[in-house]
Coordinates of C-alpha atoms and ligand atoms in Angstrom, one line a residue:
M1 CA 1.0 -17.8 11.8
E2 CA 1.1 -15.0 14.4
K3 CA 1.3 -16.5 17.9
E4 CA 2.4 -15.3 21.3
K5 CA 6.0 -15.9 21.9
K6 CA 8.4 -15.3 24.8
S7 CA 9.1 -11.6 25.2
Y8 CA 12.7 -10.7 24.5
G9 CA 14.3 -7.4 25.6
V10 CA 14.5 -6.0 22.0
H11 CA 12.7 -2.8 21.3
I12 CA 12.1 -1.7 17.7
L13 CA 11.0 1.8 16.6
V14 CA 8.9 1.8 13.4
L15 CA 8.7 5.1 11.4
P16 CA 6.4 5.2 8.4
Y17 CA 6.1 8.0 5.9
P18 CA 2.9 9.9 7.1
S19 CA 0.2 8.7 4.7
Q20 CA -2.5 6.1 4.8
G21 CA -0.8 3.8 2.2
H22 CA 2.5 3.8 4.2
I23 CA 1.2 3.7 7.8
N24 CA -1.1 0.7 7.1
P25 CA 1.6 -1.8 6.1
M26 CA 4.1 -0.6 8.7
L27 CA 1.5 -0.7 11.5
Q28 CA 0.7 -4.3 10.5
F29 CA 4.4 -5.2 10.3
S30 CA 4.8 -3.8 13.8
R31 CA 2.1 -6.1 15.0
R32 CA 3.8 -9.0 13.4
L33 CA 7.1 -8.0 15.2
V34 CA 5.2 -8.0 18.5
S35 CA 3.9 -11.5 17.7
K36 CA 7.5 -12.6 17.4
G37 CA 8.2 -11.5 21.0
V38 CA 9.8 -8.1 20.6
K39 CA 8.5 -4.7 21.7
A40 CA 7.5 -2.3 18.9
T41 CA 6.8 1.4 19.0
L42 CA 5.3 3.1 16.0
A43 CA 5.9 6.9 15.7
T44 CA 4.0 9.3 13.5
P45 CA 3.9 13.0 13.3
I46 CA 1.7 14.7 16.0
F47 CA -1.1 15.6 13.6
I48 CA -1.5 12.1 12.3
S49 CA -1.4 10.6 15.8
K50 CA -4.6 12.4 16.6
T51 CA -6.4 10.2 14.1
F52 CA -5.5 6.9 15.7
K53 CA -8.3 5.2 17.4
P54 CA -7.7 5.2 21.1
Q55 CA -8.0 1.5 22.0
A56 CA -4.9 -0.1 23.6
G57 CA -3.0 -2.2 21.2
S58 CA 0.1 -4.4 21.3
V59 CA 2.1 -1.8 19.4
Q60 CA 3.0 1.3 21.5
L61 CA 2.5 4.7 19.8
D62 CA 4.7 7.8 20.0
T63 CA 5.2 10.9 18.1
I64 CA 7.8 13.1 16.2
S65 CA 7.0 16.4 14.6
D66 CA 6.8 17.1 10.9
G67 CA 6.8 20.9 11.7
F68 CA 3.0 21.1 11.1
D69 CA 1.6 19.9 14.3
E70 CA -1.8 21.6 13.9
G71 CA -2.7 20.6 10.3
G72 CA -0.1 18.2 9.0
F73 CA 0.4 18.0 5.2
M74 CA -2.6 20.3 4.5
Q75 CA -0.9 23.1 6.4
A76 CA 2.1 23.1 4.0
E77 CA 2.2 25.3 0.9
S78 CA 3.7 22.7 -1.3
I79 CA 5.0 19.1 -1.2
H80 CA 8.5 20.5 -1.3
E81 CA 7.9 22.6 1.8
Y82 CA 6.3 19.7 3.6
L83 CA 9.2 17.3 2.8
T84 CA 11.8 19.9 3.8
Q85 CA 10.1 20.5 7.2
L86 CA 9.5 16.8 7.7
E87 CA 13.2 16.2 7.5
A88 CA 14.3 19.2 9.6
A89 CA 11.7 18.9 12.4
G90 CA 11.6 15.1 12.0
S91 CA 15.4 14.6 12.5
R92 CA 15.4 16.9 15.6
T93 CA 12.4 15.4 17.3
L94 CA 13.4 11.8 16.4
A95 CA 16.7 12.3 18.2
Q96 CA 14.7 13.6 21.2
L97 CA 12.4 10.6 21.1
I98 CA 15.3 8.2 21.0
Q99 CA 16.9 10.0 24.0
K100 CA 13.6 10.0 25.9
H101 CA 13.3 6.2 25.6
R102 CA 16.9 5.8 26.7
D103 CA 16.3 7.9 29.8
L104 CA 13.1 6.0 30.6
G105 CA 15.0 2.7 30.5
H106 CA 13.4 1.1 27.4
P107 CA 15.9 2.2 24.7
F108 CA 15.5 1.3 21.1
D109 CA 17.8 -1.3 19.5
C110 CA 16.7 -0.8 15.9
I111 CA 14.7 1.6 13.7
V112 CA 12.6 0.2 10.9
Y113 CA 12.1 3.3 8.8
D114 CA 10.2 4.0 5.6
A115 CA 12.7 4.2 2.7
F116 CA 11.0 7.5 1.8
L117 CA 12.7 8.9 4.8
P118 CA 16.4 8.2 4.3
W119 CA 17.4 10.8 6.9
V120 CA 16.1 8.5 9.6
L121 CA 19.1 6.2 9.0
D122 CA 21.5 9.1 9.7
V123 CA 19.8 9.7 13.1
A124 CA 19.8 6.0 13.8
K125 CA 23.5 5.7 13.1
Q126 CA 24.3 8.7 15.4
F127 CA 22.8 6.7 18.2
G128 CA 24.4 3.5 17.2
L129 CA 21.1 1.8 16.3
V130 CA 20.5 -0.9 13.7
G131 CA 18.8 0.7 10.7
A132 CA 16.3 -1.3 8.5
A133 CA 14.9 0.4 5.4
F134 CA 11.3 -0.6 4.7
F135 CA 10.1 -0.4 1.1
T136 CA 6.3 -0.2 1.1
Q137 CA 6.0 -0.6 -2.7
T138 CA 6.9 -3.6 -4.9
C139 CA 10.4 -4.8 -5.5
A140 CA 9.8 -4.3 -9.3
V141 CA 9.0 -0.6 -8.8
N142 CA 11.9 -0.1 -6.5
Y143 CA 14.2 -1.8 -8.9
I144 CA 13.1 0.6 -11.7
Y145 CA 13.8 3.6 -9.4
Y146 CA 17.2 2.0 -8.4
H147 CA 18.1 2.0 -12.1
A148 CA 16.9 5.6 -12.6
Y149 CA 18.8 6.8 -9.5
H150 CA 22.1 5.2 -10.7
G151 CA 21.7 6.5 -14.2
L152 CA 21.2 2.9 -15.6
L153 CA 17.9 4.0 -17.0
P154 CA 18.6 7.3 -18.8
L155 CA 15.8 9.8 -18.5
P156 CA 13.7 10.6 -20.3
V157 CA 13.3 7.1 -21.7
K158 CA 13.7 7.4 -25.5
S159 CA 13.3 3.9 -26.7
T160 CA 11.0 1.1 -25.6
P161 CA 10.5 -1.6 -24.6
V162 CA 12.8 -1.1 -21.7
S163 CA 14.7 -4.2 -20.5
I164 CA 15.7 -4.5 -16.8
P165 CA 17.0 -7.7 -15.4
G166 CA 14.3 -9.7 -13.5
L167 CA 11.5 -7.7 -15.0
P168 CA 9.3 -8.3 -18.1
L169 CA 9.9 -5.9 -21.0
L170 CA 8.3 -2.6 -20.1
E171 CA 6.5 -0.1 -22.4
L172 CA 6.5 3.5 -21.3
R173 CA 2.9 3.2 -19.9
D174 CA 4.2 0.3 -17.6
M175 CA 6.8 2.6 -15.9
P176 CA 6.0 4.4 -12.7
S177 CA 4.2 7.6 -13.7
F178 CA 7.1 9.9 -12.5
I179 CA 9.2 8.3 -15.3
Y180 CA 6.7 8.1 -18.1
V181 CA 5.1 11.5 -17.6
A182 CA 8.3 13.6 -17.8
G183 CA 8.5 16.4 -15.3
S184 CA 5.4 15.3 -13.3
Y185 CA 5.5 15.8 -9.5
P186 CA 9.3 16.6 -9.3
A187 CA 9.3 16.6 -5.4
Y188 CA 7.7 13.1 -5.3
F189 CA 10.0 11.8 -8.0
Q190 CA 13.0 13.1 -5.9
L191 CA 11.5 11.4 -2.9
V192 CA 11.3 8.0 -4.5
L193 CA 14.8 8.3 -6.1
N194 CA 16.3 9.4 -2.8
Q195 CA 15.4 6.1 -1.2
F196 CA 18.7 5.0 -2.7
C197 CA 20.9 7.8 -1.5
N198 CA 22.2 6.0 1.6
V199 CA 20.4 2.6 1.5
H200 CA 23.8 0.9 1.1
K201 CA 24.5 1.9 4.7
A202 CA 21.3 0.2 6.0
D203 CA 21.7 -3.0 7.9
W204 CA 18.6 -4.5 6.4
V205 CA 16.3 -3.8 3.5
L206 CA 12.8 -5.1 4.1
V207 CA 10.3 -5.2 1.2
N208 CA 6.5 -5.5 1.5
T209 CA 6.1 -8.3 -1.0
F210 CA 6.5 -12.0 -1.0
Y211 CA 9.1 -14.1 -2.7
K212 CA 6.9 -16.2 -5.1
L213 CA 5.2 -13.0 -6.4
E214 CA 8.4 -11.3 -7.5
E215 CA 11.0 -14.1 -7.4
E216 CA 13.2 -12.9 -10.3
V217 CA 13.4 -9.3 -9.4
V218 CA 13.9 -10.1 -5.7
D219 CA 16.8 -12.3 -6.7
A220 CA 18.2 -9.6 -8.9
M221 CA 17.9 -6.8 -6.4
A222 CA 19.1 -9.0 -3.5
K223 CA 22.5 -9.1 -5.2
L224 CA 22.8 -5.4 -4.5
S225 CA 21.5 -5.1 -1.0
P226 CA 20.7 -7.2 2.1
L227 CA 17.1 -7.5 0.9
I228 CA 14.4 -9.7 2.5
T229 CA 10.7 -10.0 1.7
I230 CA 8.4 -9.7 4.7
G231 CA 4.9 -9.4 3.2
P232 CA 2.1 -9.4 2.7
T233 CA 1.5 -7.4 5.9
I234 CA -2.2 -8.4 6.0
P235 CA -3.6 -9.2 9.5
S236 CA -3.8 -12.9 10.0
K237 CA -7.5 -12.9 10.6
Y238 CA -8.0 -12.2 6.9
L239 CA -5.6 -14.9 5.8
D240 CA -6.6 -17.8 7.9
N241 CA -9.9 -16.6 9.3
R242 CA -8.5 -16.7 12.8
L243 CA -10.0 -14.1 15.2
E244 CA -7.4 -11.7 16.6
N245 CA -7.4 -9.5 19.6
E246 CA -10.3 -7.2 18.9
A247 CA -8.7 -4.4 20.9
E248 CA -6.1 -3.9 18.2
Y249 CA -6.6 -0.5 16.6
G250 CA -6.6 0.3 12.9
F251 CA -5.7 3.5 11.4
D252 CA -7.9 5.6 9.1
L253 CA -7.2 9.2 8.1
F254 CA -10.8 9.3 6.8
S255 CA -14.0 9.2 8.7
S256 CA -16.5 6.6 7.5
E257 CA -20.0 5.4 8.1
P258 CA -20.3 2.4 10.5
S259 CA -18.7 -0.6 8.8
A260 CA -21.6 -2.8 9.9
H261 CA -24.0 -1.2 7.4
T262 CA -21.7 -1.9 4.4
I263 CA -21.0 -5.5 5.5
N264 CA -24.6 -6.0 6.1
W265 CA -25.4 -4.8 2.5
L266 CA -22.7 -7.2 1.2
D267 CA -24.0 -10.1 3.3
N268 CA -27.3 -9.8 1.5
K269 CA -25.9 -10.1 -2.0
P270 CA -25.2 -13.4 -3.9
T271 CA -21.7 -14.9 -3.9
R272 CA -19.3 -13.0 -6.2
S273 CA -21.9 -10.7 -7.5
V274 CA -20.5 -7.3 -6.4
I275 CA -17.9 -5.0 -7.9
Y276 CA -15.9 -3.2 -5.2
V277 CA -14.7 0.2 -6.5
S278 CA -12.0 2.2 -4.7
F279 CA -9.1 4.4 -5.6
G280 CA -7.3 4.5 -2.3
S281 CA -6.6 7.5 -0.2
M282 CA -5.1 10.0 -2.6
A283 CA -6.2 9.6 -6.2
C284 CA -8.5 12.3 -7.6
L285 CA -10.4 11.6 -10.8
S286 CA -11.6 14.3 -13.2
E287 CA -15.3 15.1 -13.4
A288 CA -15.4 13.6 -16.9
Q289 CA -13.8 10.4 -15.7
M290 CA -16.1 10.1 -12.7
E291 CA -19.0 10.4 -15.1
E292 CA -17.8 7.7 -17.5
L293 CA -17.0 5.4 -14.6
A294 CA -20.4 5.9 -13.1
W295 CA -22.3 5.1 -16.3
G296 CA -20.0 2.2 -17.0
L297 CA -20.7 0.7 -13.6
K298 CA -24.4 1.1 -14.1
G299 CA -24.2 -0.3 -17.6
S300 CA -22.4 -3.4 -16.4
G301 CA -25.7 -4.4 -14.7
H302 CA -23.8 -5.7 -11.6
Y303 CA -24.1 -4.6 -8.0
F304 CA -21.3 -2.2 -7.0
L305 CA -19.9 -0.8 -3.7
W306 CA -18.2 2.5 -4.5
V307 CA -15.9 4.4 -2.1
V308 CA -16.3 8.1 -3.1
R309 CA -14.2 10.2 -0.7
D310 CA -15.6 13.6 0.4
S311 CA -13.3 15.4 -2.1
E312 CA -14.8 13.3 -5.0
E313 CA -18.5 13.4 -4.2
A314 CA -19.4 16.5 -6.1
K315 CA -18.0 15.0 -9.3
L316 CA -20.7 12.2 -9.4
P317 CA -23.3 12.8 -12.1
K318 CA -26.5 14.4 -10.7
H319 CA -29.0 12.0 -9.2
F320 CA -26.7 9.1 -9.8
I321 CA -26.9 7.8 -6.3
H322 CA -30.6 8.0 -6.4
E323 CA -30.9 6.4 -9.8
T324 CA -28.7 3.5 -8.9
S325 CA -30.2 2.8 -5.5
G326 CA -30.8 -1.0 -5.1
K327 CA -27.7 -1.7 -7.3
G328 CA -25.1 0.7 -5.9
W329 CA -23.9 1.3 -2.3
F330 CA -21.8 4.4 -1.7
V331 CA -19.4 5.0 1.2
K332 CA -16.9 7.7 1.9
W333 CA -14.4 5.1 3.3
S334 CA -14.7 1.4 3.6
P335 CA -13.4 -1.3 5.9
Q336 CA -11.5 -2.5 2.8
L337 CA -10.0 -5.8 4.1
E338 CA -13.4 -6.9 5.4
V339 CA -15.0 -6.0 2.1
L340 CA -12.4 -7.9 0.0
A341 CA -12.8 -10.8 2.4
N342 CA -16.5 -10.9 1.9
E343 CA -17.8 -13.7 -0.4
A344 CA -20.2 -11.3 -2.2
V345 CA -17.3 -9.4 -3.8
G346 CA -16.4 -10.8 -7.3
C347 CA -14.2 -8.1 -8.7
F348 CA -12.1 -5.1 -7.4
F349 CA -12.1 -2.1 -9.6
T350 CA -9.0 -0.5 -8.3
H351 CA -6.3 2.2 -8.9
C352 CA -3.7 -0.5 -8.2
G353 CA -2.1 1.2 -5.2
W354 CA 0.3 -1.4 -3.9
N355 CA -1.7 -2.0 -0.7
S356 CA -4.9 -2.4 -2.5
T357 CA -3.3 -4.7 -5.0
V358 CA -1.6 -7.0 -2.5
E359 CA -4.7 -7.0 -0.4
A360 CA -6.8 -8.3 -3.4
L361 CA -4.1 -10.8 -4.3
S362 CA -4.0 -12.1 -0.7
L363 CA -7.7 -12.4 -0.5
G364 CA -8.1 -14.0 -4.0
V365 CA -10.1 -11.2 -5.6
P366 CA -9.6 -10.5 -9.4
M367 CA -9.2 -6.9 -10.5
V368 CA -9.9 -4.3 -13.1
G369 CA -6.9 -1.9 -12.9
M370 CA -7.4 1.7 -13.6
P371 CA -4.0 3.1 -12.5
Q372 CA -3.7 6.9 -11.9
W373 CA -0.1 7.7 -11.0
T374 CA 3.1 6.8 -9.1
D375 CA 3.7 3.0 -8.8
Q376 CA 0.1 2.1 -9.8
T377 CA 0.9 1.9 -13.6
T378 CA 3.6 -0.8 -13.0
D379 CA 1.4 -2.7 -10.5
A380 CA -1.4 -2.7 -13.2
K381 CA 1.1 -4.2 -15.7
F382 CA 1.9 -7.0 -13.3
V383 CA -1.7 -7.6 -12.4
E384 CA -2.6 -8.1 -16.1
D385 CA 0.5 -9.7 -17.7
V386 CA 2.5 -11.3 -14.9
W387 CA 0.2 -12.4 -12.2
K388 CA -2.8 -12.7 -14.6
V389 CA -5.4 -11.8 -12.0
G390 CA -7.0 -8.9 -13.8
I391 CA -7.4 -6.5 -16.7
R392 CA -6.0 -3.1 -17.2
V393 CA -8.3 -0.5 -18.7
R394 CA -7.5 1.2 -22.0
V395 CA -7.4 5.0 -21.9
D396 CA -8.8 6.8 -25.0
E397 CA -7.2 9.6 -27.0
N398 CA -8.6 12.2 -24.6
G399 CA -6.9 10.5 -21.6
I400 CA -10.3 9.1 -20.4
V401 CA -11.5 5.6 -19.8
G402 CA -14.9 5.6 -21.5
R403 CA -18.0 4.0 -20.1
K404 CA -18.0 1.2 -22.7
E405 CA -14.4 0.3 -21.7
V406 CA -15.4 0.2 -18.0
E407 CA -18.4 -2.0 -18.8
D408 CA -16.5 -4.4 -21.0
C409 CA -13.6 -4.8 -18.6
I410 CA -16.0 -5.5 -15.7
R411 CA -17.9 -8.0 -17.9
E412 CA -14.7 -9.8 -18.9
V413 CA -13.7 -10.3 -15.3
M414 CA -17.1 -11.1 -13.9
E415 CA -18.5 -13.2 -16.8
G416 CA -15.9 -13.8 -19.5
E417 CA -13.7 -16.8 -20.2
R418 CA -10.6 -14.8 -19.2
G419 CA -12.3 -14.0 -16.0
K420 CA -12.5 -17.7 -15.1
A421 CA -8.8 -18.1 -15.5
M422 CA -8.2 -14.9 -13.4
K423 CA -10.3 -16.3 -10.6
E424 CA -8.3 -19.5 -10.6
N425 CA -5.0 -17.5 -10.6
A426 CA -6.3 -15.3 -7.8
K427 CA -7.0 -18.4 -5.7
K428 CA -3.4 -19.6 -6.4
W429 CA -1.9 -16.2 -5.3
R430 CA -4.0 -16.2 -2.2
K431 CA -2.6 -19.6 -1.3
S432 CA 1.0 -18.4 -1.9
A433 CA 0.4 -15.3 0.1
V434 CA -0.9 -17.3 3.1
E435 CA 2.0 -19.7 2.8
A436 CA 4.6 -16.9 2.8
V437 CA 3.5 -15.6 6.2
S438 CA 2.5 -18.9 7.8
E439 CA 5.0 -20.6 10.1
G440 CA 8.0 -21.6 8.1
G441 CA 7.0 -19.6 5.0
T442 CA 9.5 -17.4 3.2
S443 CA 8.4 -14.1 4.8
D444 CA 7.9 -15.7 8.2
K445 CA 11.4 -17.2 8.1
N446 CA 12.9 -13.8 7.1
I447 CA 11.1 -12.0 9.9
D448 CA 12.3 -14.7 12.3
E449 CA 15.9 -14.2 11.1
F450 CA 15.7 -10.4 11.4
V451 CA 14.4 -10.7 15.0
A452 CA 16.9 -13.4 15.9
K453 CA 19.8 -11.3 14.8
L454 CA 18.5 -8.3 16.8
I455 CA 18.2 -10.5 19.9
I456 CA 21.8 -11.7 19.5
S457 CA 23.2 -8.2 19.0
S458 CA 21.1 -6.5 21.7
Ligands
UDX501 C1 -0.3 5.4 -1.9 C2 -0.1 5.2 -3.4 O1 -1.0 5.8 -4.2 C3 0.1 3.8 -3.7 O2 0.2 3.6 -5.1 C4 1.4 3.4 -3.0 O3 1.7 2.1 -3.3 C5 1.2 3.6 -1.5 O4 0.8 4.9 -1.2 P1 -3.0 4.9 -1.7 O5 -3.2 5.6 -3.0 O6 -3.8 5.3 -0.6 O7 -1.5 4.8 -1.4 O8 -3.4 3.4 -2.1 P2 -3.1 2.0 -1.5 O9 -1.7 1.6 -1.5 O10 -4.0 1.0 -2.1 O11 -3.5 2.1 0.1 C6 -4.7 2.4 0.5 C7 -5.0 1.7 1.9 O12 -6.1 2.3 2.4 C8 -5.2 0.2 1.7 O13 -4.5 -0.4 2.8 C9 -6.7 0.1 1.8 O14 -7.1 -1.1 2.5 C10 -7.1 1.2 2.7 N1 -8.4 1.7 2.3 C11 -8.7 2.3 1.1 C12 -9.5 1.5 3.3 O15 -9.2 1.0 4.3 N2 -10.7 2.0 2.9 C13 -11.0 2.6 1.8 O16 -12.1 3.0 1.6 C14 -9.9 2.8 0.8

């Protein structure tokens, strides 16, 4: 897997969309590039850069401006205002950053940019740099957006199931939420569609997935663009239990209790006895939903480790933490990969954000999917029906997942016959994920080819 190689003169700038779920995979990809012998610099907006842990790492860090240097996204009045400023200030300061590195004698050869930021490609081309679009979500989701962008999927969708080459038949609830909840989050919907406004000019299209996982849709989409799969972007130490350089930094926008307490709690639990519950960095549940989830978890009778972010804490039923002490462990943010890699974890109750999903797949953990919005609905469809590594909860007529449903789904995964098959499938997907990024695997070969071409053209 990742091993030190001769250092070539190539320098790659990596530019993620500034959120946890986008920086994580692009930071890990940067580290993989460094392991292939090239130099990588990851740039984030100034506000985000303040949250990076200060230890030296193999990836250099630098900054651009999103126009909100003091407060980042929270300082903006709307998503629309943030995105407009991000493009305006981002383009200007990105050009300055490229020039600065030229002047200092370590110019960039290529920019790997988040497909959410298509304007980066325009700046890259002004400077004559290679541009590689990086899609952080699944190929399936992006192929659906591709169809919507090109008018091949007329909106709103009027008849189902929808048939798209390379994908299973999709009901409305299997579509990304921006499509099935007409008119929801228009600024975000525009953002995901705009990924395709200039992608045909990109030199490369990199997708954070692996070939076996999405074979048919990868083949279908690769006919339209120079697409390669490069995932999963999970650090090697979680895939082959090899210790990596401990000085490498992680990136967390959220403060948390010391990880050691959580891992210690897990270490004292029987194998596969704990449900890990987390909804990523953005999802907000209603108070009624938090209540049902809480009683469902308690009712399941299993141990649970629940990430309840600061913004969610007040929604927990009164005295719930106290009442479940002994069975439940609550944190504001967890070391998720370490948790999923721990043998005590038997099931991941997840919102099916793509990072969480691919992390669970790669670590062989079956899931209960409770998708909230964006790509999560489609990911949940694949988890249940295509990869068969989990169950998707059913929402009642009030739009809530009731406590009995929570309890039943957990029981099915932890104790049921279907659960046994899911565990076997989860092991199989873990093996495929490890193979993809191991030396000679599909993703590893693709990354080698990407780097080799940059070396030749630099
Ligand atoms: C968002 C979208 O919601 C998601 O659907 C999309 O695919 C990417 O952007 P987010 O909601 O944060 O991301 O979910 P997810 O994609 O799962 O990313 C969360 C990341 O934070 C994961 O890498 C996970 O390991 C990490 N995490 C989460 C922690 O390290 N600790 C936690 O307690 C929770």
